[in-house]
PDB file of N, CA and C in Angstrom:
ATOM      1  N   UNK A   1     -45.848  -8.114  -5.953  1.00 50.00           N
ATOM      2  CA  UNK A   1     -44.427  -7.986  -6.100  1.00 50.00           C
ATOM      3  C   UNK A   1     -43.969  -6.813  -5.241  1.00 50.00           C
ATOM      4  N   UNK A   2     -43.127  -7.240  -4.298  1.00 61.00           N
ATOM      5  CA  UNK A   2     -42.492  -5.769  -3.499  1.00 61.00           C
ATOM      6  C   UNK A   2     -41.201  -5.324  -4.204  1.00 61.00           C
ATOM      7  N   UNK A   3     -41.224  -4.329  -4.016  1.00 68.00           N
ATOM      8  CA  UNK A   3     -39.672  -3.370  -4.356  1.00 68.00           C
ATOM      9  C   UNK A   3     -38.691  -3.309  -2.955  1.00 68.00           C
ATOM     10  N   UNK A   4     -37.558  -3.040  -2.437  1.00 71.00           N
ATOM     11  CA  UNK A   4     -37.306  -2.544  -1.853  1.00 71.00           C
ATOM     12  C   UNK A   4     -35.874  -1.449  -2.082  1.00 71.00           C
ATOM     13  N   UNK A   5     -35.555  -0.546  -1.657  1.00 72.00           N
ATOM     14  CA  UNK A   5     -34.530   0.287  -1.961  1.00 72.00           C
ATOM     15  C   UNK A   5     -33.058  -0.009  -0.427  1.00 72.00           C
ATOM     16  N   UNK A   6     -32.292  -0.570  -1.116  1.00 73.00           N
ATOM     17  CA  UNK A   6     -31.169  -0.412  -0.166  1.00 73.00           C
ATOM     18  C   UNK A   6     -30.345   0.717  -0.117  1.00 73.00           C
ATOM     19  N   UNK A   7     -29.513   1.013   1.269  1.00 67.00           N
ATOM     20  CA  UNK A   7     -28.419   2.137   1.340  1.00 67.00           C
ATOM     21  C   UNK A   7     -27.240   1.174   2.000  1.00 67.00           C
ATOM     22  N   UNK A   8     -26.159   1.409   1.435  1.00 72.00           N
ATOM     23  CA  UNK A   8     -25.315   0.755   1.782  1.00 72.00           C
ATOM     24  C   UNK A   8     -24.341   2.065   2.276  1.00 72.00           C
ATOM     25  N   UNK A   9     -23.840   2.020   3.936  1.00 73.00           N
ATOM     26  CA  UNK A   9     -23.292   3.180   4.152  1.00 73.00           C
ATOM     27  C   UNK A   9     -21.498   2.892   3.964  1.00 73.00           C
ATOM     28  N   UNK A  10     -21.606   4.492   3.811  1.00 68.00           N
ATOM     29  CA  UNK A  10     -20.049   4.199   3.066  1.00 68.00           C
ATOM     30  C   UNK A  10     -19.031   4.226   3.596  1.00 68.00           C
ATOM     31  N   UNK A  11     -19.616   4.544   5.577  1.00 66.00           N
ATOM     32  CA  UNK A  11     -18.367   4.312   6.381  1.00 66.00           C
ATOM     33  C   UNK A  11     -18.224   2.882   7.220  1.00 66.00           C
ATOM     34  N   UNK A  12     -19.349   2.031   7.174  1.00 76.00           N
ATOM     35  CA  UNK A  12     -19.070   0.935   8.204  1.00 76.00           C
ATOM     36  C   UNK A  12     -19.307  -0.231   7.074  1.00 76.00           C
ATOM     37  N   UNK A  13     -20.447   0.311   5.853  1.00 74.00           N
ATOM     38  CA  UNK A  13     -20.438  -0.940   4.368  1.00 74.00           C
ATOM     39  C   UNK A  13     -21.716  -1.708   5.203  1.00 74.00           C
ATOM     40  N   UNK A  14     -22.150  -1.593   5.888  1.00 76.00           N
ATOM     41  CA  UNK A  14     -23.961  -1.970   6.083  1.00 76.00           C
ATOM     42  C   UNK A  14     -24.771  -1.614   5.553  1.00 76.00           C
ATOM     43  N   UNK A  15     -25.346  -2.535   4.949  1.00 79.00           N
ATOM     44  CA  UNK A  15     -26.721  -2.180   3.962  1.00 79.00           C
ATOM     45  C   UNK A  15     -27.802  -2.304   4.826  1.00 79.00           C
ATOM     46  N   UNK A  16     -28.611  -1.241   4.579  1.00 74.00           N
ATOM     47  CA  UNK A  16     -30.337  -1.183   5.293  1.00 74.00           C
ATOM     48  C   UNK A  16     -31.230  -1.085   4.073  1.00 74.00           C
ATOM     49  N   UNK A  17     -31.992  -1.248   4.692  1.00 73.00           N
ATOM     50  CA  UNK A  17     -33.396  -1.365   3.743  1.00 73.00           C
ATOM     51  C   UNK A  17     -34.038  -0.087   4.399  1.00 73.00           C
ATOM     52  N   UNK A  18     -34.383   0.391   2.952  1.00 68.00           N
ATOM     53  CA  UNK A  18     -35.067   2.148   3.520  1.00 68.00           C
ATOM     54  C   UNK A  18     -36.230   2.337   2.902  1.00 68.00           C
ATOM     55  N   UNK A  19     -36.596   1.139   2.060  1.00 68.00           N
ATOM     56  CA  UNK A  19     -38.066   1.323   1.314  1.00 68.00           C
ATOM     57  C   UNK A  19     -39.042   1.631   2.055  1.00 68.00           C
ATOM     58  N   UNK A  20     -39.178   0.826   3.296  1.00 64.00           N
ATOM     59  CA  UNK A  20     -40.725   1.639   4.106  1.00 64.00           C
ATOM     60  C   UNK A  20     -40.450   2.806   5.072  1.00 64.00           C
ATOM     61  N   UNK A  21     -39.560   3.466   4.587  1.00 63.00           N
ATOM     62  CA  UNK A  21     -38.934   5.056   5.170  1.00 63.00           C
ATOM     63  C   UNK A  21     -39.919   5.951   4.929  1.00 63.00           C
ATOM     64  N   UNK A  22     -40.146   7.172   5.314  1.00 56.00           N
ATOM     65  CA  UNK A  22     -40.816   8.536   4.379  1.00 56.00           C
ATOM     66  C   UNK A  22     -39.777   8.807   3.644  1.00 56.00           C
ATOM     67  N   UNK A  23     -40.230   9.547   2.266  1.00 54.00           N
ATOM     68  CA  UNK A  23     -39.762  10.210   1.669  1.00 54.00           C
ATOM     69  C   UNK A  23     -38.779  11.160   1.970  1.00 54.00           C
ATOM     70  N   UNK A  24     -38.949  11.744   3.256  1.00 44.00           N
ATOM     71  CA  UNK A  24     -37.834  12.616   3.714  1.00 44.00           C
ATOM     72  C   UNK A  24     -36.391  11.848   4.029  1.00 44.00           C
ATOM     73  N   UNK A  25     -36.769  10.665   4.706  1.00 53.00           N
ATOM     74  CA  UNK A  25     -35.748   9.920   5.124  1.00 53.00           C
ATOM     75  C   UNK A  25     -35.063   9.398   3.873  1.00 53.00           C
ATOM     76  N   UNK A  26     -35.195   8.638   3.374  1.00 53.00           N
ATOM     77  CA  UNK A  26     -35.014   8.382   1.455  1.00 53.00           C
ATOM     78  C   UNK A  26     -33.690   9.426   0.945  1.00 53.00           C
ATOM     79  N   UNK A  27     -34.236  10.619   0.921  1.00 62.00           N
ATOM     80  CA  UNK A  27     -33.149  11.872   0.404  1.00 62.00           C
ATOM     81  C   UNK A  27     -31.577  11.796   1.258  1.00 62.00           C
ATOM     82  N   UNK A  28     -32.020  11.359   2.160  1.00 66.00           N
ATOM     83  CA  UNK A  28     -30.474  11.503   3.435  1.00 66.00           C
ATOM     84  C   UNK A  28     -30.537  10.138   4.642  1.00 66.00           C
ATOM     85  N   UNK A  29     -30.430   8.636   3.690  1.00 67.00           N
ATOM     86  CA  UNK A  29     -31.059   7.659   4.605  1.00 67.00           C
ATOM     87  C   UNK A  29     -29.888   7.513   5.746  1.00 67.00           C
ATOM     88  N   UNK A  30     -30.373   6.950   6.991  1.00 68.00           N
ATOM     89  CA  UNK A  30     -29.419   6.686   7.604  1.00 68.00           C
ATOM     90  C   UNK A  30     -29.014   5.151   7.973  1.00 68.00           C
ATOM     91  N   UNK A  31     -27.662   4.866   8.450  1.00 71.00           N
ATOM     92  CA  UNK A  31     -27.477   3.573   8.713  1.00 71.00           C
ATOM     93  C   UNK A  31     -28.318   2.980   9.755  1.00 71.00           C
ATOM     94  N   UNK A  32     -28.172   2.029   9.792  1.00 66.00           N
ATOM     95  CA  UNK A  32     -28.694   1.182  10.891  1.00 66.00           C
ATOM     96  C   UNK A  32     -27.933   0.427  11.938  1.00 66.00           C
ATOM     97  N   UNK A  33     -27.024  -0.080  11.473  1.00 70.00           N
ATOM     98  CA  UNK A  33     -25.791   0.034  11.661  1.00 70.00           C
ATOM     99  C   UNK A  33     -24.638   0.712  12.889  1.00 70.00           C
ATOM    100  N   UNK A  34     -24.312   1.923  12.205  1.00 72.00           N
ATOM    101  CA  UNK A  34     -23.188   2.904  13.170  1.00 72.00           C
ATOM    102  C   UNK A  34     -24.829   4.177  12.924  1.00 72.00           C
ATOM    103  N   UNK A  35     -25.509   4.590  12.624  1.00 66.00           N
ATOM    104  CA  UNK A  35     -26.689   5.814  12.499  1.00 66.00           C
ATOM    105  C   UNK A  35     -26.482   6.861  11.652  1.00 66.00           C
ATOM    106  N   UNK A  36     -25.201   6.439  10.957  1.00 66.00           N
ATOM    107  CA  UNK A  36     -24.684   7.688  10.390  1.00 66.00           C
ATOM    108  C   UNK A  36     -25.606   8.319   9.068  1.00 66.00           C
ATOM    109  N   UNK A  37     -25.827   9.516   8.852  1.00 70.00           N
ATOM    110  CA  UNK A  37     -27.052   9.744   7.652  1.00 70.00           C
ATOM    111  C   UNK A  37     -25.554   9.528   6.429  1.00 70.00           C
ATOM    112  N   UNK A  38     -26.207   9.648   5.127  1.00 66.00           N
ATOM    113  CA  UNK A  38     -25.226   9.371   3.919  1.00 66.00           C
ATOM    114  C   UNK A  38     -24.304  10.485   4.309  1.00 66.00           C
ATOM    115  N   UNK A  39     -25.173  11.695   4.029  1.00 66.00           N
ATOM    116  CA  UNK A  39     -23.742  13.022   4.276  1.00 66.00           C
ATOM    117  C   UNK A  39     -22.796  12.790   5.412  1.00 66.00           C
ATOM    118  N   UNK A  40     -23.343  12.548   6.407  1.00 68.00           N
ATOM    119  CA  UNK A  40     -22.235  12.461   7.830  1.00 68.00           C
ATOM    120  C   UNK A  40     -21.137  11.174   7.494  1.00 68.00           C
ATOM    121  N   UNK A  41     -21.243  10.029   7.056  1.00 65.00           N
ATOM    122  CA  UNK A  41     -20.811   8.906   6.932  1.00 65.00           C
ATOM    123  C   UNK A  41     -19.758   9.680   5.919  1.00 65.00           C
ATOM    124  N   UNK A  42     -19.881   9.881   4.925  1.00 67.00           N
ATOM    125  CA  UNK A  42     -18.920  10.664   4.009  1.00 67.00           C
ATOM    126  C   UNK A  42     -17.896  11.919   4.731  1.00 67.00           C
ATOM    127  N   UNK A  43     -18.239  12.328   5.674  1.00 74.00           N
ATOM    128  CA  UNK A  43     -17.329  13.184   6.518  1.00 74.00           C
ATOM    129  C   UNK A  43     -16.629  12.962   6.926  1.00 74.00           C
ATOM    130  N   UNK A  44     -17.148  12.071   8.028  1.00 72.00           N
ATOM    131  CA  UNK A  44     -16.654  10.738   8.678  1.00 72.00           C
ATOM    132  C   UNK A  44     -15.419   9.938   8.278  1.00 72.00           C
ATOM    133  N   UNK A  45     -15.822   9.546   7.291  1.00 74.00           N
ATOM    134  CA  UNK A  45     -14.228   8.803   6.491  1.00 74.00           C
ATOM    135  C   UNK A  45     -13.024  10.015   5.931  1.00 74.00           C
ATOM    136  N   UNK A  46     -13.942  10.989   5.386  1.00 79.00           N
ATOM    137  CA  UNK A  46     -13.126  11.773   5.300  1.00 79.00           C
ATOM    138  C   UNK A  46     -11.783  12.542   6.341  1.00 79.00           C
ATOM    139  N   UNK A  47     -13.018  13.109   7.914  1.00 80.00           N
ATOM    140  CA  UNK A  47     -11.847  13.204   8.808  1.00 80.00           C
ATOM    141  C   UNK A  47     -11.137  11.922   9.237  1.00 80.00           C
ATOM    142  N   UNK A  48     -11.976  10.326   9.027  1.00 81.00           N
ATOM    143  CA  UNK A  48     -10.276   9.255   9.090  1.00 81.00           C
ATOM    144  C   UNK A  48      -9.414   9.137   8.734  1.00 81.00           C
ATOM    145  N   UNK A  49      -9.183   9.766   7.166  1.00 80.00           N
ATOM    146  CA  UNK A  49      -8.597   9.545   5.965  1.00 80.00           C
ATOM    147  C   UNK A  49      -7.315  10.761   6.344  1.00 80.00           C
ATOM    148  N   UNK A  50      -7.994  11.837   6.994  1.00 83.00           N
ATOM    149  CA  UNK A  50      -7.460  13.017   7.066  1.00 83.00           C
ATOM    150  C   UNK A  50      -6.550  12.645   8.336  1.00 83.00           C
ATOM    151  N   UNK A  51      -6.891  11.701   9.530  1.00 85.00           N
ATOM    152  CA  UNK A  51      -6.191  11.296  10.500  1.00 85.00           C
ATOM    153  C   UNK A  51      -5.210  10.834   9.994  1.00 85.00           C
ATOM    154  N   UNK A  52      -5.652   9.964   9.230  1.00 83.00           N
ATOM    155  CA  UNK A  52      -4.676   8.988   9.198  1.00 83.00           C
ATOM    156  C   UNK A  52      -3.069   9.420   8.223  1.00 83.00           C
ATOM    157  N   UNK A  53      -3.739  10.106   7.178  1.00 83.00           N
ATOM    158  CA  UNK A  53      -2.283  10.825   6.700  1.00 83.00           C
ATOM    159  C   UNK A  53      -1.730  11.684   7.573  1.00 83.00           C
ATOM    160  N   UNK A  54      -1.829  12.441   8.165  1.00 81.00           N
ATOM    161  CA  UNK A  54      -1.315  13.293   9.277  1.00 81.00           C
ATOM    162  C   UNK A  54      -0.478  11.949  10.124  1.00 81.00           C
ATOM    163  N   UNK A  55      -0.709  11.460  10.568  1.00 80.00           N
ATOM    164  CA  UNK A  55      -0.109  10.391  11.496  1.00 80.00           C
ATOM    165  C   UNK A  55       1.301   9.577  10.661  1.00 80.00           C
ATOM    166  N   UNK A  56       0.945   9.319   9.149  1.00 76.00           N
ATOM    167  CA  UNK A  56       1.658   8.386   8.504  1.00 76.00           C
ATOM    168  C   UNK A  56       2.565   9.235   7.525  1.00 76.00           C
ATOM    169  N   UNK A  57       2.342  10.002   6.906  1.00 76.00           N
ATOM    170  CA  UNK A  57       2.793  10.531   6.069  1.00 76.00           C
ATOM    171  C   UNK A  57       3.238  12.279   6.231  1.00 76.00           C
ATOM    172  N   UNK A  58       3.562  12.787   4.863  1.00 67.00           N
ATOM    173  CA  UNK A  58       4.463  13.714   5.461  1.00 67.00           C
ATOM    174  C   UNK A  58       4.285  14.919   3.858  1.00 67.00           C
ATOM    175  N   UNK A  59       3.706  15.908   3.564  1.00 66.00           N
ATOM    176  CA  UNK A  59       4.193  16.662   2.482  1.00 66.00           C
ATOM    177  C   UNK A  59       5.543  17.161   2.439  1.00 66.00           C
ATOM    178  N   UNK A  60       6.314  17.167   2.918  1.00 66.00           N
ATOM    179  CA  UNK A  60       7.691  17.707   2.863  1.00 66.00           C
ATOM    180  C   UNK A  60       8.494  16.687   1.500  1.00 66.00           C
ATOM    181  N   UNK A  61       9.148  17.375   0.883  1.00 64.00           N
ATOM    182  CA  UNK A  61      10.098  16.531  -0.196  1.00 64.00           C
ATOM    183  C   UNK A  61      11.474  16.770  -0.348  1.00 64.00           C
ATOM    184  N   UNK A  62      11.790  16.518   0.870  1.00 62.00           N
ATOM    185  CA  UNK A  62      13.424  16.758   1.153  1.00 62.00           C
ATOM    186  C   UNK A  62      13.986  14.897   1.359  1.00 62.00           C
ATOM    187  N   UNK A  63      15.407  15.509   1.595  1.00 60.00           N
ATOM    188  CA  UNK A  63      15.524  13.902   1.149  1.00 60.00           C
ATOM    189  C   UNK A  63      16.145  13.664   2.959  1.00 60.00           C
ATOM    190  N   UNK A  64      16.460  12.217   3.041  1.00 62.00           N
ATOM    191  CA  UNK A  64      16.168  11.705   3.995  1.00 62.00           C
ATOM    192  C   UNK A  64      17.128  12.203   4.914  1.00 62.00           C
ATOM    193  N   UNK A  65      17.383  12.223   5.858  1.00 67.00           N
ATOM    194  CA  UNK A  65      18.743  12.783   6.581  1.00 67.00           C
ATOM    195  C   UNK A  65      20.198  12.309   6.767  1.00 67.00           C
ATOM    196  N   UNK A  66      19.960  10.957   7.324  1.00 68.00           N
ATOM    197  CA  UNK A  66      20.844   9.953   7.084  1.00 68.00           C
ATOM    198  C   UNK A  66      21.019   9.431   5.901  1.00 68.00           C
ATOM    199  N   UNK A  67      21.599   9.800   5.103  1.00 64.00           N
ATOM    200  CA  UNK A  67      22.064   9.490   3.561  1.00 64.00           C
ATOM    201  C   UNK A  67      23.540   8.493   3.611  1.00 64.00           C
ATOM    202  N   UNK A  68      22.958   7.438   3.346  1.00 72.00           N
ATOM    203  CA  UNK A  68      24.042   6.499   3.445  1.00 72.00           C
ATOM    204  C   UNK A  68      24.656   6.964   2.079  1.00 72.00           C
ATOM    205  N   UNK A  69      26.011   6.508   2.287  1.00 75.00           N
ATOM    206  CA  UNK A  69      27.501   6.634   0.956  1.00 75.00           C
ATOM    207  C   UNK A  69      27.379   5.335   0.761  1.00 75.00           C
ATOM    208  N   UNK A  70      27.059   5.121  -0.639  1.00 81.00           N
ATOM    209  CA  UNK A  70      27.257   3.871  -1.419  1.00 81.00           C
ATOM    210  C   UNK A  70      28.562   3.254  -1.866  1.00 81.00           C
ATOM    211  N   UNK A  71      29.172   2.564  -1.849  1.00 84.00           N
ATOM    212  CA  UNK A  71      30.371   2.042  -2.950  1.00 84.00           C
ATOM    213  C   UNK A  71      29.998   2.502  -4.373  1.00 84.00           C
ATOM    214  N   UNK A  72      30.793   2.684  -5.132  1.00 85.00           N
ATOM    215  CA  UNK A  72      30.793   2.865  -6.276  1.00 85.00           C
ATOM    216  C   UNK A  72      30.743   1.454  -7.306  1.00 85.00           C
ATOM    217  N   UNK A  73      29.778   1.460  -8.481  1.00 83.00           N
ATOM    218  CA  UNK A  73      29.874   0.492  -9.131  1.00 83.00           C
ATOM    219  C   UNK A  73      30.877   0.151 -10.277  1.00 83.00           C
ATOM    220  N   UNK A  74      31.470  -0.976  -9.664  1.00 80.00           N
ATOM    221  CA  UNK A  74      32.672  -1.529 -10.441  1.00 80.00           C
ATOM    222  C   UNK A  74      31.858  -2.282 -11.835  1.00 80.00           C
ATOM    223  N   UNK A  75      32.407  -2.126 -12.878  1.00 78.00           N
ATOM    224  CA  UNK A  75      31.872  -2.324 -14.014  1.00 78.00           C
ATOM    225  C   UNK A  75      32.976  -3.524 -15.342  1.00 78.00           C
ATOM    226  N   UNK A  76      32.702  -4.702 -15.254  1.00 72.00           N
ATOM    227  CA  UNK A  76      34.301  -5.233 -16.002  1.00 72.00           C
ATOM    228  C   UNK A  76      33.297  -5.244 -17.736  1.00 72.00           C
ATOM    229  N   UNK A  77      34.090  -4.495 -18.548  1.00 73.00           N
ATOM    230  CA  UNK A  77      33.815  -4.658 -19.658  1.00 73.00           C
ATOM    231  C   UNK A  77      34.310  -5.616 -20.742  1.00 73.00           C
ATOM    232  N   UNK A  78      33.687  -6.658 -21.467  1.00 69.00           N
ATOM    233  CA  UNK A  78      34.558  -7.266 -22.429  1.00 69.00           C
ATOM    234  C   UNK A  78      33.709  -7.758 -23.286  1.00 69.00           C
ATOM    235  N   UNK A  79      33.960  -8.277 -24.097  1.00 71.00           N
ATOM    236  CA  UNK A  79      33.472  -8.487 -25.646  1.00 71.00           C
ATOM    237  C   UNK A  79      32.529 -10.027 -25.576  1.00 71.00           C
ATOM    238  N   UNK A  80      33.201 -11.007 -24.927  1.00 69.00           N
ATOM    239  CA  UNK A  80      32.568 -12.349 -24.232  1.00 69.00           C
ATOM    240  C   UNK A  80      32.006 -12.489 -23.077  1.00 69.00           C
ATOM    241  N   UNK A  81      31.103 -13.596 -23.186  1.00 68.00           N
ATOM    242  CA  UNK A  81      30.805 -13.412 -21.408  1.00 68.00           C
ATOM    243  C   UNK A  81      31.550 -15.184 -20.930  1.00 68.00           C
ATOM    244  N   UNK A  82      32.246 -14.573 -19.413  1.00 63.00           N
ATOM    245  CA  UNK A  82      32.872 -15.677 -19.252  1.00 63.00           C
ATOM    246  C   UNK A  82      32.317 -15.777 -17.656  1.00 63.00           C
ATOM    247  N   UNK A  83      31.809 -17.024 -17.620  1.00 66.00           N
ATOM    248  CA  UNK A  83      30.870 -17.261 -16.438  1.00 66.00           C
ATOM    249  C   UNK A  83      32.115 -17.653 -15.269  1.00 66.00           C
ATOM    250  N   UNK A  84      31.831 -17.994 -14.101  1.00 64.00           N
ATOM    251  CA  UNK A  84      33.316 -18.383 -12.775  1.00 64.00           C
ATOM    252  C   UNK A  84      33.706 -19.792 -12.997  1.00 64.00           C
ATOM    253  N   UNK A  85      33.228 -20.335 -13.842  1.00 63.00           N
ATOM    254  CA  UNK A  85      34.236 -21.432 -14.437  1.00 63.00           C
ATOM    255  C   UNK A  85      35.217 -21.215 -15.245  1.00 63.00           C
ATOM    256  N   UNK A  86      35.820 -19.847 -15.952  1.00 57.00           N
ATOM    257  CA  UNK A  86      36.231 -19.963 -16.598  1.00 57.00           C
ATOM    258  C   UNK A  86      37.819 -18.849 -15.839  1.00 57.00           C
ATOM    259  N   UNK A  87      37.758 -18.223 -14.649  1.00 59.00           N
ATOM    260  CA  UNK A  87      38.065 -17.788 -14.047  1.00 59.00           C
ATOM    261  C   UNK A  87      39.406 -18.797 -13.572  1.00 59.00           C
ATOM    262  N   UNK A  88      40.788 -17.976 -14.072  1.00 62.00           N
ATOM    263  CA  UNK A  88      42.211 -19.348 -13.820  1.00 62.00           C
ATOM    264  C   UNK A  88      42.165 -19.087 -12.272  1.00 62.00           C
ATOM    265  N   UNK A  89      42.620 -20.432 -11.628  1.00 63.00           N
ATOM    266  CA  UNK A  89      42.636 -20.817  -9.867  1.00 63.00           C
ATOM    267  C   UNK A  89      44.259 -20.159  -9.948  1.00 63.00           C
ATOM    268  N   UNK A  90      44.263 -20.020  -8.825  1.00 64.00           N
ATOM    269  CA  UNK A  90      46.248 -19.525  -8.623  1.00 64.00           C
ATOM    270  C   UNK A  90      46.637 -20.828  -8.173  1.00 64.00           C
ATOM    271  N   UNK A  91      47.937 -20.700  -8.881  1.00 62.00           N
ATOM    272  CA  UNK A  91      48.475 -22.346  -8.912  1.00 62.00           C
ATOM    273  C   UNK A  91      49.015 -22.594  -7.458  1.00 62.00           C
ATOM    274  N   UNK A  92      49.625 -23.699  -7.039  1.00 59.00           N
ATOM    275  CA  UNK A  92      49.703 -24.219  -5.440  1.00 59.00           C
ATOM    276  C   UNK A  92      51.292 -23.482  -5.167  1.00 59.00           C
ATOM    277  N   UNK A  93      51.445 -22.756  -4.400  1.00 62.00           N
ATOM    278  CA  UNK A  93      52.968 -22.711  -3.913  1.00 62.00           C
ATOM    279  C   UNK A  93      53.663 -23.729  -3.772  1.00 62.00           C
ATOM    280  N   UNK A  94      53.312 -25.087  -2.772  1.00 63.00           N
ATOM    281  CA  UNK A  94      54.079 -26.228  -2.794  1.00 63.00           C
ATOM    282  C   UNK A  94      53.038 -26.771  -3.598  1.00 63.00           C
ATOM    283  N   UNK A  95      54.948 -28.146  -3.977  1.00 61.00           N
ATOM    284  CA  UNK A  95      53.755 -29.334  -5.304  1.00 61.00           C
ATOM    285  C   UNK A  95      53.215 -30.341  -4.338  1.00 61.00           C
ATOM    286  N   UNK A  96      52.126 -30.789  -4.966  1.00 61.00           N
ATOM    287  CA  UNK A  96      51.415 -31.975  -4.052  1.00 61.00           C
ATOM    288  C   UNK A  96      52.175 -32.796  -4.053  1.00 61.00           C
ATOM    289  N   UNK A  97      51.864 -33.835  -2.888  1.00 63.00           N
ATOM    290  CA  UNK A  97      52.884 -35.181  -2.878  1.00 63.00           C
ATOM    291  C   UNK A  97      51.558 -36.558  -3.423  1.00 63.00           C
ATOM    292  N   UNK A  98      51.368 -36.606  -4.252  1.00 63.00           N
ATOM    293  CA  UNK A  98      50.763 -37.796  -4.694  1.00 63.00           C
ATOM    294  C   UNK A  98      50.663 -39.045  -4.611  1.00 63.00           C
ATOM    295  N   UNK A  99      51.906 -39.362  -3.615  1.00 59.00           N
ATOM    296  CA  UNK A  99      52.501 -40.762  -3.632  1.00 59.00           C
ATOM    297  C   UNK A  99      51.614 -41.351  -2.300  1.00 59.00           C
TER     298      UNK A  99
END
């Protein structure tokens, strides 16, 4: 029955097989993959992570500059609810001719 021990690295997600490694290698395996050892691979994403907010994002919490002016919300209050059918039409200035 063989054993084997995988490392799956945590910046590219390739798994190697490190069972017939030395022991030294084992403690800090590296990819096979991109070569990265576990510690470096973890850096690694870290300064991406660190790119990438710098590029996208922003600590500042001020508000936006261009501040659009909204309308104000008109509000009709009443006791029933009366849906736009129920809404009277304005009657015709001239009468129809029907004939």
């Amino acid at each position: 029955m063989s054993s084997s021990i995988l490392h799956t690295c945590a910046f590219c997600g390739k798994v190697t097989d490190v069972s017939t490694a030395l022991a030294a290698f084992i403690m800090n395996p590296c990819c096979a993959e991109c070569g990265l050892s576990a510690s470096e691979s973890n850096i690694a994403m870290q300064n991406d992570l660190a790119t990438l907010f710098a590029k996208q994002m922003s600590m500042g919490s001020g508000p936006p500059k261009d501040k659009k002016v909204l309308r104000p919300i008109v509000y009709s209050i009443t006791q029933h609810y009366h849906h736009s059918s129920h809404v009277a039409r304005q009657a015709a200035t001239e009468p129809m001719d029907l004939s």
